[in-house]
Every structure is written in C-alpha cells, then in structure tokens.
CSV table of C-alpha atoms in Angstrom, one decimal:
chain,number,residue,atom,x,y,z
A,1,MET,CA,0.0,0.0,0.0
A,2,LEU,CA,1.0,3.6,-0.6
A,3,ALA,CA,2.0,5.4,2.5
A,4,SER,CA,1.1,9.0,3.2
A,5,SER,CA,3.5,11.6,4.6
A,6,PRO,CA,3.6,12.2,8.4
A,7,VAL,CA,2.8,15.9,7.8
A,8,ARG,CA,-0.4,15.1,5.9
A,9,ILE,CA,-1.5,12.8,8.6
A,10,ARG,CA,-0.7,15.3,11.4
A,11,LEU,CA,-2.6,18.1,9.6
A,12,HIS,CA,-5.5,15.7,8.9
A,13,ARG,CA,-5.9,14.7,12.5
A,14,ILE,CA,-5.8,18.3,13.9
A,15,THR,CA,-8.4,19.4,11.3
A,16,TYR,CA,-10.6,16.5,12.3
A,17,ARG,CA,-10.5,17.2,16.0
A,18,ALA,CA,-11.1,20.9,15.6
A,19,TYR,CA,-14.0,20.2,13.2
A,20,ARG,CA,-15.6,17.7,15.5
A,21,LYS,CA,-15.3,20.0,18.5
A,22,GLY,CA,-16.9,22.9,16.6
A,23,ALA,CA,-19.6,20.7,15.0
A,24,SER,CA,-20.9,19.5,18.3
A,25,ARG,CA,-21.9,23.1,19.2
A,26,VAL,CA,-24.0,23.7,16.1
A,27,ARG,CA,-27.7,23.3,16.4
A,28,ASN,CA,-29.8,21.5,13.7
A,29,MET,CA,-26.7,19.5,12.6
A,30,LEU,CA,-27.5,17.0,9.8
A,31,ASP,CA,-25.5,13.8,10.0
A,32,ILE,CA,-24.9,12.3,6.5
A,33,PHE,CA,-23.8,8.6,6.3
A,34,ILE,CA,-22.4,7.6,2.9
A,35,HIS,CA,-23.1,3.9,2.9
A,36,ILE,CA,-20.5,2.4,0.6
A,37,PRO,CA,-21.7,-1.2,-0.3
A,38,LYS,CA,-20.2,-4.1,1.6
A,39,THR,CA,-18.3,-2.1,4.2
A,40,GLY,CA,-20.5,-2.9,7.2
A,41,GLY,CA,-23.0,-0.1,6.5
A,42,THR,CA,-26.1,-2.3,7.0
A,43,SER,CA,-24.9,-3.0,10.5
A,44,PHE,CA,-24.2,0.7,11.1
A,45,ASN,CA,-27.8,1.4,9.9
A,46,ARG,CA,-29.0,-0.8,12.8
A,47,LEU,CA,-27.1,1.5,15.1
A,48,ILE,CA,-28.7,4.5,13.6
A,49,GLN,CA,-32.1,3.0,14.3
A,50,ASP,CA,-31.0,2.5,17.9
A,51,HIS,CA,-30.0,6.1,18.5
A,52,TYR,CA,-32.6,8.1,16.4
A,53,SER,CA,-36.4,7.8,16.4
A,54,ALA,CA,-37.9,6.7,13.1
A,55,ASN,CA,-39.1,10.2,12.2
A,56,ARG,CA,-35.6,11.6,12.5
A,57,ILE,CA,-34.1,9.2,9.9
A,58,ALA,CA,-34.1,9.3,6.1
A,59,PHE,CA,-32.9,6.0,4.5
A,60,LEU,CA,-32.1,6.7,0.8
A,61,HIS,CA,-31.7,3.1,-0.2
A,62,ASP,CA,-34.4,1.3,-2.1
A,63,ASP,CA,-37.2,2.7,0.1
A,64,PRO,CA,-40.0,4.0,-2.2
A,65,GLU,CA,-41.1,6.3,0.6
A,66,TRP,CA,-37.9,8.3,0.2
A,67,SER,CA,-36.8,10.2,-2.9
A,68,PHE,CA,-34.1,12.9,-3.3
A,69,GLU,CA,-36.8,15.5,-3.7
A,70,ARG,CA,-38.6,14.5,-0.6
A,71,LEU,CA,-35.4,14.5,1.4
A,72,ILE,CA,-34.6,18.1,0.4
A,73,GLU,CA,-38.2,19.1,1.3
A,74,LYS,CA,-38.0,17.4,4.7
A,75,CYS,CA,-34.5,18.7,5.5
A,76,LYS,CA,-35.5,22.3,4.7
A,77,ASP,CA,-38.7,22.1,6.8
A,78,LYS,CA,-38.7,24.7,9.5
A,79,ASN,CA,-39.0,22.1,12.2
A,80,GLN,CA,-36.0,20.2,10.8
A,81,LYS,CA,-37.0,16.9,12.2
A,82,ILE,CA,-34.6,14.8,10.0
A,83,LYS,CA,-31.3,14.4,11.9
A,84,ILE,CA,-29.5,11.8,9.9
A,85,VAL,CA,-29.5,10.6,6.3
A,86,SER,CA,-28.1,7.2,5.1
A,87,GLY,CA,-27.9,5.8,1.6
A,88,HIS,CA,-25.8,4.7,-1.3
A,89,PHE,CA,-25.0,8.1,-2.6
A,90,PRO,CA,-21.8,10.1,-3.1
A,91,TYR,CA,-20.5,13.1,-1.3
A,92,GLY,CA,-22.3,16.3,-2.2
A,93,ILE,CA,-25.8,15.9,-1.0
A,94,HIS,CA,-25.3,18.8,1.5
A,95,GLU,CA,-25.2,21.3,-1.4
A,96,TRP,CA,-28.9,20.9,-1.9
A,97,ILE,CA,-30.0,20.9,1.7
A,98,GLY,CA,-28.7,24.2,3.2
A,99,ARG,CA,-28.1,23.1,6.8
A,100,PRO,CA,-25.1,22.6,9.0
A,101,TYR,CA,-23.8,19.1,8.2
A,102,ARG,CA,-21.2,16.5,8.9
A,103,TYR,CA,-20.4,13.3,7.0
A,104,ILE,CA,-19.5,9.9,8.2
A,105,THR,CA,-18.6,6.7,6.3
A,106,ILE,CA,-16.9,3.4,6.6
A,107,LEU,CA,-14.1,2.2,4.3
A,108,ARG,CA,-12.9,-1.3,3.5
A,109,ASN,CA,-9.8,-2.9,2.1
A,110,PRO,CA,-10.4,-2.4,-1.6
A,111,VAL,CA,-9.4,-5.9,-2.6
A,112,GLU,CA,-11.8,-7.4,0.0
A,113,LEU,CA,-14.5,-5.0,-1.1
A,114,VAL,CA,-14.5,-6.0,-4.7
A,115,ILE,CA,-14.5,-9.7,-3.7
A,116,SER,CA,-17.4,-9.1,-1.4
A,117,LEU,CA,-19.4,-7.3,-4.0
A,118,TYR,CA,-18.9,-10.2,-6.4
A,119,ASP,CA,-19.9,-12.8,-3.8
A,120,TYR,CA,-23.0,-10.7,-2.8
A,121,ILE,CA,-24.3,-10.4,-6.4
A,122,ARG,CA,-23.9,-14.1,-7.0
A,123,SER,CA,-25.7,-15.0,-3.8
A,124,ILE,CA,-28.9,-13.1,-4.5
A,125,PRO,CA,-30.9,-14.6,-7.4
A,126,LEU,CA,-33.2,-11.5,-7.4
A,127,HIS,CA,-30.3,-9.1,-7.7
A,128,GLN,CA,-30.6,-7.2,-10.9
A,129,TYR,CA,-27.1,-8.2,-12.0
A,130,TYR,CA,-27.3,-11.8,-10.8
A,131,HIS,CA,-27.7,-13.3,-14.3
A,132,LEU,CA,-24.8,-11.2,-15.6
A,133,VAL,CA,-22.4,-12.3,-12.9
A,134,VAL,CA,-23.5,-15.7,-11.6
A,135,ASP,CA,-21.6,-17.7,-14.3
A,136,LYS,CA,-18.5,-15.4,-14.3
A,137,SER,CA,-15.3,-16.1,-12.4
A,138,LEU,CA,-14.0,-13.4,-10.2
A,139,HIS,CA,-11.3,-12.6,-12.8
A,140,GLU,CA,-13.9,-12.3,-15.5
A,141,PHE,CA,-16.1,-10.1,-13.3
A,142,ILE,CA,-13.3,-7.6,-12.7
A,143,SER,CA,-12.2,-7.7,-16.3
A,144,ASP,CA,-15.7,-6.8,-17.6
A,145,GLN,CA,-15.8,-3.1,-18.2
A,146,GLN,CA,-19.5,-2.8,-17.7
A,147,PHE,CA,-18.8,-3.4,-14.0
A,148,ASP,CA,-16.0,-0.8,-13.7
A,149,LEU,CA,-18.1,1.4,-11.4
A,150,PHE,CA,-18.0,-1.4,-8.8
A,151,THR,CA,-14.6,-2.9,-9.5
A,152,SER,CA,-12.5,0.3,-10.0
A,153,ASN,CA,-12.0,2.8,-7.1
A,154,LEU,CA,-15.6,2.7,-6.0
A,155,GLN,CA,-14.8,4.3,-2.6
A,156,SER,CA,-12.9,7.2,-4.1
A,157,LYS,CA,-15.7,7.8,-6.6
A,158,LEU,CA,-18.3,8.0,-3.9
A,159,LEU,CA,-16.2,10.3,-1.7
A,160,GLY,CA,-15.0,12.6,-4.4
A,161,LEU,CA,-17.7,13.2,-6.9
A,162,ALA,CA,-19.9,16.0,-5.5
A,163,THR,CA,-20.6,17.4,-9.0
A,164,VAL,CA,-22.3,14.2,-10.2
A,165,PHE,CA,-24.8,13.8,-7.4
A,166,PRO,CA,-27.9,14.9,-9.3
A,167,TYR,CA,-27.2,12.3,-11.9
A,168,PHE,CA,-26.1,9.6,-9.5
A,169,PRO,CA,-29.0,8.8,-7.2
A,170,ALA,CA,-28.3,5.1,-7.1
A,171,LEU,CA,-25.2,3.0,-8.0
A,172,HIS,CA,-27.0,0.8,-10.6
A,173,ASN,CA,-27.9,3.8,-12.8
A,174,GLU,CA,-24.3,4.3,-13.7
A,175,VAL,CA,-23.3,0.7,-14.6
A,176,GLY,CA,-22.5,0.4,-18.3
A,177,VAL,CA,-22.0,4.1,-19.0
A,178,GLU,CA,-19.8,4.8,-21.9
A,179,ASN,CA,-17.7,7.5,-20.3
A,180,ALA,CA,-15.6,6.3,-17.4
A,181,ILE,CA,-15.8,8.2,-14.1
A,182,PHE,CA,-12.4,9.2,-12.7
A,183,PRO,CA,-12.3,10.3,-9.0
A,184,ASP,CA,-10.0,13.1,-8.0
A,185,HIS,CA,-7.7,11.9,-5.2
A,186,ALA,CA,-7.0,15.4,-4.0
A,187,SER,CA,-10.7,16.2,-3.7
A,188,VAL,CA,-11.3,13.1,-1.7
A,189,GLN,CA,-8.6,14.0,0.8
A,190,GLN,CA,-10.0,17.6,1.0
A,191,HIS,CA,-13.5,16.3,1.7
A,192,LEU,CA,-12.3,14.0,4.4
A,193,ARG,CA,-10.3,16.7,6.1
A,194,ARG,CA,-13.0,19.4,6.0
A,195,HIS,CA,-16.4,17.7,6.1
A,196,PHE,CA,-16.1,14.2,7.8
A,197,ALA,CA,-16.6,13.9,11.5
A,198,CYS,CA,-15.5,10.3,11.5
A,199,VAL,CA,-14.3,7.6,9.0
A,200,GLY,CA,-14.5,4.0,10.2
A,201,VAL,CA,-12.8,1.0,8.7
A,202,THR,CA,-14.4,-2.4,8.3
A,203,ASP,CA,-11.3,-4.3,9.5
A,204,LYS,CA,-11.5,-2.4,12.8
A,205,TYR,CA,-15.3,-2.2,13.0
A,206,LYS,CA,-15.6,-2.9,16.7
A,207,GLU,CA,-13.0,-0.4,17.6
A,208,CYS,CA,-14.6,2.2,15.3
A,209,LEU,CA,-17.8,2.3,17.3
A,210,GLN,CA,-16.6,4.4,20.2
A,211,PRO,CA,-15.1,7.2,17.9
A,212,MET,CA,-18.4,7.1,15.9
A,213,ARG,CA,-20.3,7.5,19.2
A,214,ASP,CA,-18.0,10.4,20.2
A,215,ALA,CA,-18.2,12.1,16.8
A,216,LEU,CA,-22.0,11.9,16.7
A,217,GLY,CA,-22.7,12.7,20.3
A,218,TRP,CA,-24.5,9.4,21.1
A,219,LYS,CA,-25.3,9.1,24.8
A,220,ARG,CA,-25.5,5.3,24.9
A,221,SER,CA,-22.7,2.8,24.0
A,222,PRO,CA,-23.4,1.4,20.5
A,223,LYS,CA,-24.1,-2.3,20.1
A,224,LEU,CA,-22.1,-4.6,17.8
A,225,TYR,CA,-24.2,-5.8,14.9
A,226,ARG,CA,-23.2,-8.1,12.1
A,227,GLU,CA,-25.8,-7.6,9.4
A,228,ASN,CA,-25.8,-8.7,5.7
A,229,SER,CA,-22.7,-10.9,6.2
A,230,ASN,CA,-22.1,-13.7,3.6
A,231,PRO,CA,-21.0,-16.9,5.3
A,232,ASN,CA,-19.9,-18.4,2.0
A,233,ARG,CA,-17.6,-15.5,1.0
A,234,THR,CA,-14.5,-16.1,-1.1
A,235,SER,CA,-11.3,-16.3,0.9
A,236,LEU,CA,-8.2,-14.4,-0.3
A,237,ASP,CA,-6.2,-17.6,0.3
A,238,THR,CA,-8.1,-19.4,-2.5
A,239,LEU,CA,-7.4,-16.7,-5.2
A,240,ASP,CA,-4.6,-16.8,-7.7
A,241,ARG,CA,-2.0,-14.0,-7.6
A,242,ASP,CA,-3.0,-12.6,-11.0
A,243,THR,CA,-6.6,-12.0,-9.9
A,244,ILE,CA,-5.5,-10.3,-6.7
A,245,GLU,CA,-3.0,-8.1,-8.5
A,246,LYS,CA,-5.5,-7.1,-11.1
A,247,ILE,CA,-8.0,-6.0,-8.5
A,248,ALA,CA,-5.2,-4.0,-6.8
A,249,ARG,CA,-4.2,-2.3,-10.1
A,250,LYS,CA,-7.8,-1.3,-10.8
A,251,ASN,CA,-8.1,0.1,-7.3
A,252,SER,CA,-4.9,2.0,-6.8
A,253,LEU,CA,-6.6,5.2,-5.7
A,254,ASP,CA,-8.8,3.3,-3.2
A,255,ILE,CA,-5.7,1.5,-1.8
A,256,GLN,CA,-4.0,4.8,-1.3
A,257,LEU,CA,-7.1,6.3,0.4
A,258,TYR,CA,-7.5,3.2,2.6
A,259,SER,CA,-3.9,3.4,3.6
A,260,ILE,CA,-4.1,7.0,4.6
A,261,VAL,CA,-7.3,6.5,6.6
A,262,VAL,CA,-5.9,3.4,8.5
A,263,GLU,CA,-2.8,5.4,9.3
A,264,ARG,CA,-4.9,8.2,10.6
A,265,TRP,CA,-6.9,5.8,12.6
A,266,TYR,CA,-3.9,4.4,14.4
A,267,SER,CA,-2.1,7.7,14.8
A,268,SER,CA,-5.2,9.3,16.4
A,269,LYS,CA,-6.4,6.3,18.5
A,270,GLY,CA,-6.5,7.0,22.1
A,271,LYS,CA,-5.4,10.6,21.7
C-alpha cells in the first residue's frame, strides 16, 4: 500500500479534531452517512435506528417512501426533524439541503470490497445483476468493463464526486455508462479533512464504534451488529495471484485512500 507523509496525517488529525469540537456546538446539525456497499454499512444502519427515532431518519436506499426531492423538502422544513441521512449516494448531498452538516462513512480494504461485491451479487438470485455475474469467475467479473463502477476505485468515486450527485441517485444507474468516471484523489482528501466527523474501517469495526459515538454525540454505547454478512464468502487464500494483483491495479486510488485512513486511525487512536 502507498504510505502518506507524516505531515499530511498530522494536519489531517488536527483538522478532524477541531472540526468535531466545533460541529458539536452547532444546532440543527444534519448527519450524513455515505453507505459504501459491503463495508458494514447495513450493521451501522441498525445503530442509527438504535440512536434516532424513526421520524428523524431518512434512508435513501431502495425505500419507495424516500426520494431525493422528498429528502430536500423534509430537511428544509422549518421544524428540521430529520437528523440523519443514510444511503448509497456520493459526497455532495449537502449542497442541496442548506443546513449545517457533517459526513460519516466506513471504508474497507479495496481488494476485499471487490470480492465481497462479487460474492454478494452471485448469492442473490433476485439481484438485478445476478444473471450477468453468476456464471462469471471473479477474474472475468473484474475484467468486464461494464462493472467498472463497482470494480475500480468505488470508494474514491463516492467520496470525491460532488458534482455528479444529481445524476447519480443510485449506483446501478451508472453501470454500463460509456464515459468512465475518474475520481480526483486530492478532492477526496480535502473532503475527508474538511467535512467528515469520523471515518471508520471495516477491519476495525468494533474499535470504530466508540469514535463514531463520540463524533455523533450518542449518549449510549453502541451495540455490535453483524448484518448482511455472507457466510460463503470467497477467501483471499483461495485466489490466484494474478486476480488479486488485477484488483489492486484497478483500485490504486482506493488502496492509497484506505492506507491514509488506516494510518490516521492508528495515529489518532486513544489521543
């Protein structure tokens, strides 16, 4: 993995602490959870339901009750009852809401993320891409350009593409687009420094819960949930080296992003 400079990490941590301290004093704060698929977000959504009443939550997943337009309307309501938003959307939703905000998200090792997405699609016969993927090997899946949205720097795309939000309400709408989407690594880092109260990592999910609680001001200790986990997932030990290296090449930006976040996690832990 690519390592970041100590200076960058130090500045990142100071900015994060100052932002978190200031954000806790702002009334009508809107928490925005970017749910990156297969990172433990479904388990985190259970925590959201534990700590917020139902009328304070907007789940922008596949719930027909929620649309982007309805979200804007509800968040701009003078009573401002909605306190947290969760969904498979990229960074940038705040630009249409006009309230104080702070983002949170969870990242995952990019190689494991791609493998998990592959396993998930193949395990759900009703999934819209099941018939396109079920007979493909993992190597064929990552080599098929129509799935590049999922298999190439997905996390960097979701955290760095504010300008495409109106045209990107759900991940599946962009699969198969002719023009590739290239995330801007500098923009991703800027977004994390300035606008994210906390960034968790799947590999340290249990240890991430307390920082999440602190960042969001939850009064109760969060429970540990394990939702939407695939018991038959592919093990890295069973994959050939060429397949793993191909995934790594296609996710070089995500690997760099993940490395920086993990370093930040360890450098700020307990301080």
